[in-house]
Amino acid sequence: MSILQKSYGKTLEGDQITEFILQNERGMKVHLINYGAIMTKLFVPDKNNEFADVVLGYDNLEGYLKNPGYFGATIGRNGNRIAGASFEINGVTYQLDKNEGENNLHAGFDGYNKRVWDFTVNEEENEVVFSLISPDKDQGFPGEFKVSVTYKLTSDNAVSIGYEGVSDKDTIANMTNHSYFNLAGHTSNSILDHILWIKASKFVPVVDSAAIPSGELWEVKGTPMDFTSKKAVADEIDADYEQLKFTGGYDHNYALDKRGKEQELIATVEDPKSGRKMEVYTDLPGVQLYAGNFINGDGDVCKDGVVYQKRSGLCLETQYFPDAIHQENFESPILKAGENYKTTTVYKFV
Ligand code: GLA
């Protein structure tokens, strides 16, 4: 186990950014930067012990300063959408950025994915702890939120991402990681033949292409949304099904079949050719399956000189359901003043 630190250049404001390379005994490597608390690279062995980088990203800081698709990024204070970009807590209305039509996506224009995070390195645990003080009214949210994100690489090939935080006012706390995985290697251009399983018998339907939930939960059974039995992403992603038409492919939250707030295995992803397999564990109620439908290969040269195409990578973003703040029957994303926000998601390679 080791952690290497390197300079990753400077932001336009002159902040020095650091890259961290975590390695384990089995040769797996995770690259992180303290800009956006982003996971930039993830080297994972295949069935012949050949390593490939399985996450989409950029070669340098310049790429991450733009990063319109949130490659590898830490999303906060709220992941996913808030309808009308406003909400009420304790009788007070708070206004957020309208950065996706009338709505708020991933907390707005100045997301935590654009912040320079403080860091501490814990060599013994093979982990890096990124921390941020998000002031009262930051992005429009109430309360000073002191938050940390801990990335740990374990000896059994798991990347654990732990979030902790505390706010001095009732607020929304719904952090997630926006890594795009392609288990065939990030240069391989498609995740369509990846085999997916999601432990969810229900999903969160959306009203239209703005992808705001209606507030219902629908059974996946008998629909293309069903991943309760393993199937390839390609099998039904282009099915003539209104929910998929709205979002141009999978971009939906799954209501996980969980026993409670304990961490559980909630999804697996397999690439049949390379034999790589990823397990996802979380303690959260939902996961957004996003199949990279909006990646458009618009000439943006990314890591290793690759121009990514539509569906080059897929995200499994663990979270509270989208727009939960407006839906009484969705588990509340409110963090009470003085209470501890604590949640962990693990991406394990087996
Ligand atoms: C999330 C959303 C998608 C898309 C991506 C970023 O996953 O659900 O609709 O906006 O972020 O491109």
XYZ file of C-alpha atoms and ligand atoms in Angstrom:
362
model
C 0.000 0.000 0.000
C 1.279 3.450 -0.815
C 0.181 6.973 -1.560
C 2.174 9.118 -3.946
C 1.619 12.865 -4.199
C 2.350 14.975 -7.261
C 1.661 18.480 -8.454
C -1.372 18.665 -10.783
C -0.966 22.301 -11.831
C -2.758 25.448 -10.797
C -6.301 26.722 -11.157
C -6.947 30.016 -12.947
C -7.062 31.634 -9.491
C -3.571 30.280 -8.769
C -4.488 27.487 -6.347
C -2.011 24.635 -6.390
C -3.739 21.291 -7.081
C -2.344 17.967 -5.908
C -2.739 14.514 -7.400
C -2.756 11.445 -5.135
C -2.005 7.963 -6.405
C -3.150 5.213 -4.083
C -1.912 1.713 -4.759
C -2.640 -1.608 -3.076
C -0.724 -4.896 -2.796
C -2.492 -6.300 -5.841
C -1.391 -3.441 -8.071
C -4.726 -1.670 -8.271
C -4.381 2.122 -8.446
C -6.694 5.049 -7.799
C -5.788 8.588 -8.864
C -7.468 11.498 -7.100
C -7.149 15.278 -7.243
C -8.189 17.810 -4.651
C -9.875 19.899 -7.362
C -13.502 18.753 -7.091
C -12.374 15.762 -4.971
C -12.339 13.959 -8.317
C -11.323 10.379 -9.067
C -9.368 10.807 -12.295
C -8.106 7.266 -12.955
C -8.819 3.775 -11.700
C -6.605 0.902 -12.787
C -8.239 -2.508 -12.355
C -7.042 -6.001 -13.391
C -8.924 -8.198 -15.869
C -9.127 -11.998 -15.870
C -5.481 -12.195 -17.128
C -4.310 -9.653 -14.575
C -3.955 -6.986 -17.265
C -4.706 -3.538 -15.887
C -6.853 -0.912 -17.576
C -8.132 2.477 -16.495
C -11.894 1.931 -16.132
C -13.189 5.478 -15.560
C -13.733 8.328 -18.014
C -11.788 11.507 -17.426
C -9.284 14.055 -18.654
C -5.506 14.140 -18.860
C -5.062 17.375 -16.975
C -6.563 20.033 -14.761
C -7.647 22.115 -17.743
C -10.102 19.354 -18.670
C -11.538 19.140 -15.164
C -11.992 22.919 -14.946
C -14.696 22.491 -17.616
C -15.872 18.872 -17.182
C -19.489 19.378 -18.313
C -20.355 15.709 -17.719
C -18.974 15.680 -14.138
C -16.458 12.898 -14.888
C -15.280 11.348 -11.615
C -16.533 14.266 -9.570
C -17.824 14.664 -6.059
C -21.316 16.150 -6.298
C -22.698 18.291 -3.502
C -24.382 19.700 -1.568
C -27.181 17.977 -3.510
C -26.882 15.422 -6.279
C -29.503 15.225 -9.050
C -32.458 17.553 -9.634
C -34.507 19.961 -7.545
C -37.659 21.073 -9.357
C -38.033 24.820 -9.852
C -34.596 25.279 -8.287
C -36.195 26.198 -4.999
C -37.367 24.551 -1.822
C -38.621 25.344 1.626
C -37.213 24.328 4.992
C -38.759 25.480 8.280
C -41.023 27.925 6.414
C -38.180 29.695 4.620
C -37.852 29.489 0.828
C -34.394 28.984 -0.611
C -33.494 29.716 -4.225
C -30.862 27.767 -6.123
C -29.317 28.199 -9.585
C -31.491 27.254 -12.527
C -28.703 25.453 -14.321
C -30.875 22.953 -16.216
C -33.915 24.708 -17.669
C -36.072 25.810 -14.737
C -34.490 23.263 -12.433
C -31.351 22.747 -10.406
C -28.971 19.912 -11.326
C -26.131 18.762 -9.072
C -26.399 21.896 -6.885
C -25.892 24.482 -9.621
C -23.125 26.319 -11.468
C -20.744 26.321 -8.537
C -20.884 22.680 -7.456
C -18.471 21.069 -5.027
C -16.973 19.501 -8.169
C -15.525 22.970 -8.887
C -14.018 23.602 -5.457
C -10.469 23.303 -4.208
C -10.687 20.881 -1.275
C -8.323 20.688 1.688
C -6.821 17.280 2.245
C -5.106 14.974 4.677
C -3.339 11.783 3.712
C -3.613 8.724 5.907
C -0.923 6.326 4.669
C -1.744 3.599 7.160
C -5.351 3.378 6.016
C -4.429 3.978 2.363
C -6.900 6.833 2.261
C -7.153 10.517 1.415
C -9.625 12.727 3.245
C -10.838 15.779 1.331
C -12.607 18.453 3.330
C -14.525 21.601 2.554
C -16.294 24.291 4.518
C -19.363 25.270 2.544
C -20.629 28.547 4.038
C -24.215 29.419 4.956
C -26.162 30.221 1.729
C -23.485 28.562 -0.413
C -25.224 27.661 -3.724
C -28.369 28.961 -1.975
C -28.529 26.247 0.709
C -29.035 27.104 4.393
C -26.340 26.434 6.952
C -22.580 26.221 7.076
C -21.866 22.655 6.034
C -18.530 21.169 7.004
C -18.121 18.153 4.772
C -15.467 15.561 4.040
C -15.062 12.874 1.429
C -12.738 9.977 2.191
C -11.445 7.792 -0.604
C -9.870 4.569 0.556
C -8.338 1.794 -1.528
C -8.537 -1.515 0.306
C -6.387 -4.596 -0.125
C -9.377 -6.480 -1.562
C -9.693 -4.122 -4.555
C -12.452 -1.906 -3.250
C -12.677 1.865 -3.525
C -14.655 3.086 -0.575
C -16.048 6.621 -0.699
C -17.210 7.891 2.665
C -18.977 11.196 3.240
C -19.311 12.952 6.564
C -20.680 16.351 7.407
C -22.379 18.594 9.870
C -24.407 21.752 9.321
C -25.305 24.534 11.760
C -28.810 24.875 10.233
C -31.268 22.348 8.846
C -30.213 21.836 5.238
C -30.160 19.342 2.376
C -27.242 16.922 2.304
C -27.164 14.499 -0.606
C -23.644 13.897 -1.797
C -22.675 11.475 -4.544
C -19.855 10.470 -6.847
C -20.273 10.878 -10.596
C -17.709 8.401 -11.939
C -18.418 6.921 -15.363
C -17.277 3.319 -15.493
C -16.319 1.341 -18.552
C -14.973 -2.006 -17.395
C -13.518 -2.763 -20.826
C -11.282 0.273 -20.301
C -12.169 3.931 -20.718
C -10.884 3.986 -24.313
C -13.228 1.233 -25.468
C -16.113 3.574 -26.313
C -19.203 1.663 -25.258
C -20.839 0.179 -22.202
C -23.699 -1.370 -24.157
C -22.478 -4.933 -23.713
C -21.948 -4.524 -19.964
C -24.143 -6.840 -17.923
C -26.008 -5.094 -15.157
C -27.918 -6.192 -12.094
C -29.679 -3.719 -9.779
C -31.390 -4.759 -6.584
C -34.504 -2.679 -7.157
C -38.017 -3.831 -7.895
C -39.146 -0.214 -8.257
C -37.830 2.885 -9.975
C -38.615 6.603 -9.882
C -40.533 7.587 -13.038
C -40.093 11.090 -14.424
C -42.751 13.434 -15.797
C -41.036 14.434 -19.044
C -37.626 15.107 -20.566
C -36.732 17.514 -17.744
C -36.412 14.322 -15.668
C -38.291 15.566 -12.609
C -40.003 12.696 -10.751
C -43.787 12.511 -10.534
C -43.442 11.313 -6.957
C -44.591 7.794 -7.757
C -42.621 4.591 -7.661
C -43.299 2.137 -10.457
C -42.618 -1.585 -10.538
C -39.801 -2.436 -12.944
C -41.371 -5.813 -13.653
C -42.419 -6.201 -17.272
C -40.619 -2.992 -18.322
C -37.208 -2.292 -19.897
C -36.220 -0.733 -16.550
C -35.962 -4.180 -14.961
C -32.432 -5.195 -13.928
C -33.507 -7.519 -11.113
C -32.177 -10.308 -13.346
C -28.877 -9.657 -15.060
C -29.080 -8.307 -18.588
C -26.942 -6.322 -21.006
C -27.433 -2.553 -21.000
C -27.997 -2.800 -24.771
C -30.916 -5.229 -24.497
C -33.666 -2.691 -23.906
C -32.035 0.752 -23.666
C -33.579 1.824 -26.972
C -36.944 0.180 -26.332
C -40.091 2.017 -27.317
C -40.895 2.936 -23.718
C -41.866 6.467 -22.792
C -39.609 6.733 -19.714
C -36.569 5.872 -21.837
C -37.680 8.220 -24.627
C -37.857 11.112 -22.161
C -34.237 10.711 -21.136
C -32.675 9.202 -24.266
C -31.801 5.970 -22.473
C -31.367 5.013 -18.835
C -31.117 8.099 -16.630
C -33.353 7.065 -13.742
C -33.232 6.534 -10.050
C -33.814 3.060 -8.702
C -35.546 2.609 -5.352
C -33.315 -0.009 -3.811
C -34.789 -3.105 -2.164
C -32.953 -2.705 1.108
C -33.523 -3.987 4.576
C -32.703 -0.683 6.224
C -29.874 1.791 6.506
C -27.118 -0.822 6.567
C -24.680 -1.088 3.726
C -25.692 -3.713 1.171
C -24.717 -5.006 -2.230
C -27.091 -3.113 -4.540
C -25.681 -3.540 -8.050
C -23.155 -5.426 -10.134
C -21.618 -4.566 -13.490
C -19.741 -7.090 -15.614
C -17.779 -6.782 -18.818
C -17.938 -10.246 -20.390
C -14.862 -9.769 -22.597
C -12.336 -8.614 -20.012
C -13.970 -10.512 -17.169
C -13.908 -7.424 -14.964
C -16.732 -7.255 -12.489
C -17.710 -4.442 -10.148
C -19.934 -4.667 -7.101
C -21.607 -1.577 -5.680
C -22.471 -1.327 -1.991
C -24.305 1.503 -0.320
C -26.356 2.491 2.717
C -28.433 5.011 0.705
C -32.001 4.461 -0.563
C -31.424 5.101 -4.270
C -29.054 4.846 -7.179
C -29.185 6.838 -10.401
C -28.361 4.695 -13.396
C -27.092 7.055 -16.058
C -25.943 5.354 -19.264
C -23.918 8.293 -20.570
C -26.639 9.175 -23.080
C -25.585 12.824 -23.284
C -21.897 12.224 -23.951
C -21.762 13.379 -27.524
C -18.191 13.098 -28.733
C -18.305 16.764 -29.682
C -14.596 16.808 -30.343
C -13.637 17.246 -26.718
C -10.396 15.303 -26.425
C -10.303 13.522 -23.099
C -7.910 11.143 -21.357
C -5.262 9.449 -23.489
C -6.404 11.441 -26.529
C -9.809 9.745 -26.693
C -12.974 11.497 -27.838
C -15.757 9.814 -25.897
C -18.988 8.852 -27.626
C -22.573 8.518 -26.464
C -22.683 5.709 -23.864
C -18.906 5.430 -23.455
C -19.404 5.048 -19.722
C -22.117 4.424 -17.156
C -22.722 5.943 -13.748
C -24.238 4.377 -10.668
C -24.705 7.443 -8.464
C -25.928 6.451 -5.015
C -28.220 9.033 -3.426
C -31.591 10.050 -2.014
C -34.228 10.054 -4.745
C -34.238 13.079 -7.071
C -36.307 16.042 -5.902
C -36.952 14.212 -2.609
C -37.250 17.598 -0.902
C -40.600 18.079 -2.705
C -41.944 14.551 -2.338
C -43.433 13.494 0.966
C -43.259 9.795 0.202
C -39.546 9.901 -0.671
C -37.033 9.531 2.148
C -36.055 13.020 3.274
C -32.633 14.399 2.270
C -32.776 16.934 5.109
C -29.845 17.008 7.483
C -30.860 18.475 10.819
C -28.655 21.130 12.408
C -25.913 19.575 14.507
C -26.599 16.009 13.351
C -23.982 13.937 11.604
C -24.295 13.195 7.926
C -22.508 9.927 7.295
C -22.790 7.634 4.318
C -20.510 5.270 2.436
C -20.556 3.808 -1.052
C -18.121 1.120 -2.162
C -17.112 0.133 -5.695
C -15.436 -3.236 -5.398
C -13.721 -5.186 -8.164
C -13.989 -8.953 -7.926
C -26.692 13.089 -14.036
C -28.006 13.297 -14.661
C -27.922 13.213 -16.139
C -26.854 14.117 -16.689
C -25.551 13.845 -15.981
C -24.496 14.822 -16.389
O -26.363 11.788 -13.995
O -28.974 12.410 -14.177
O -29.164 13.555 -16.715
O -27.218 15.439 -16.502
O -25.720 13.925 -14.598
O -24.315 14.891 -17.764
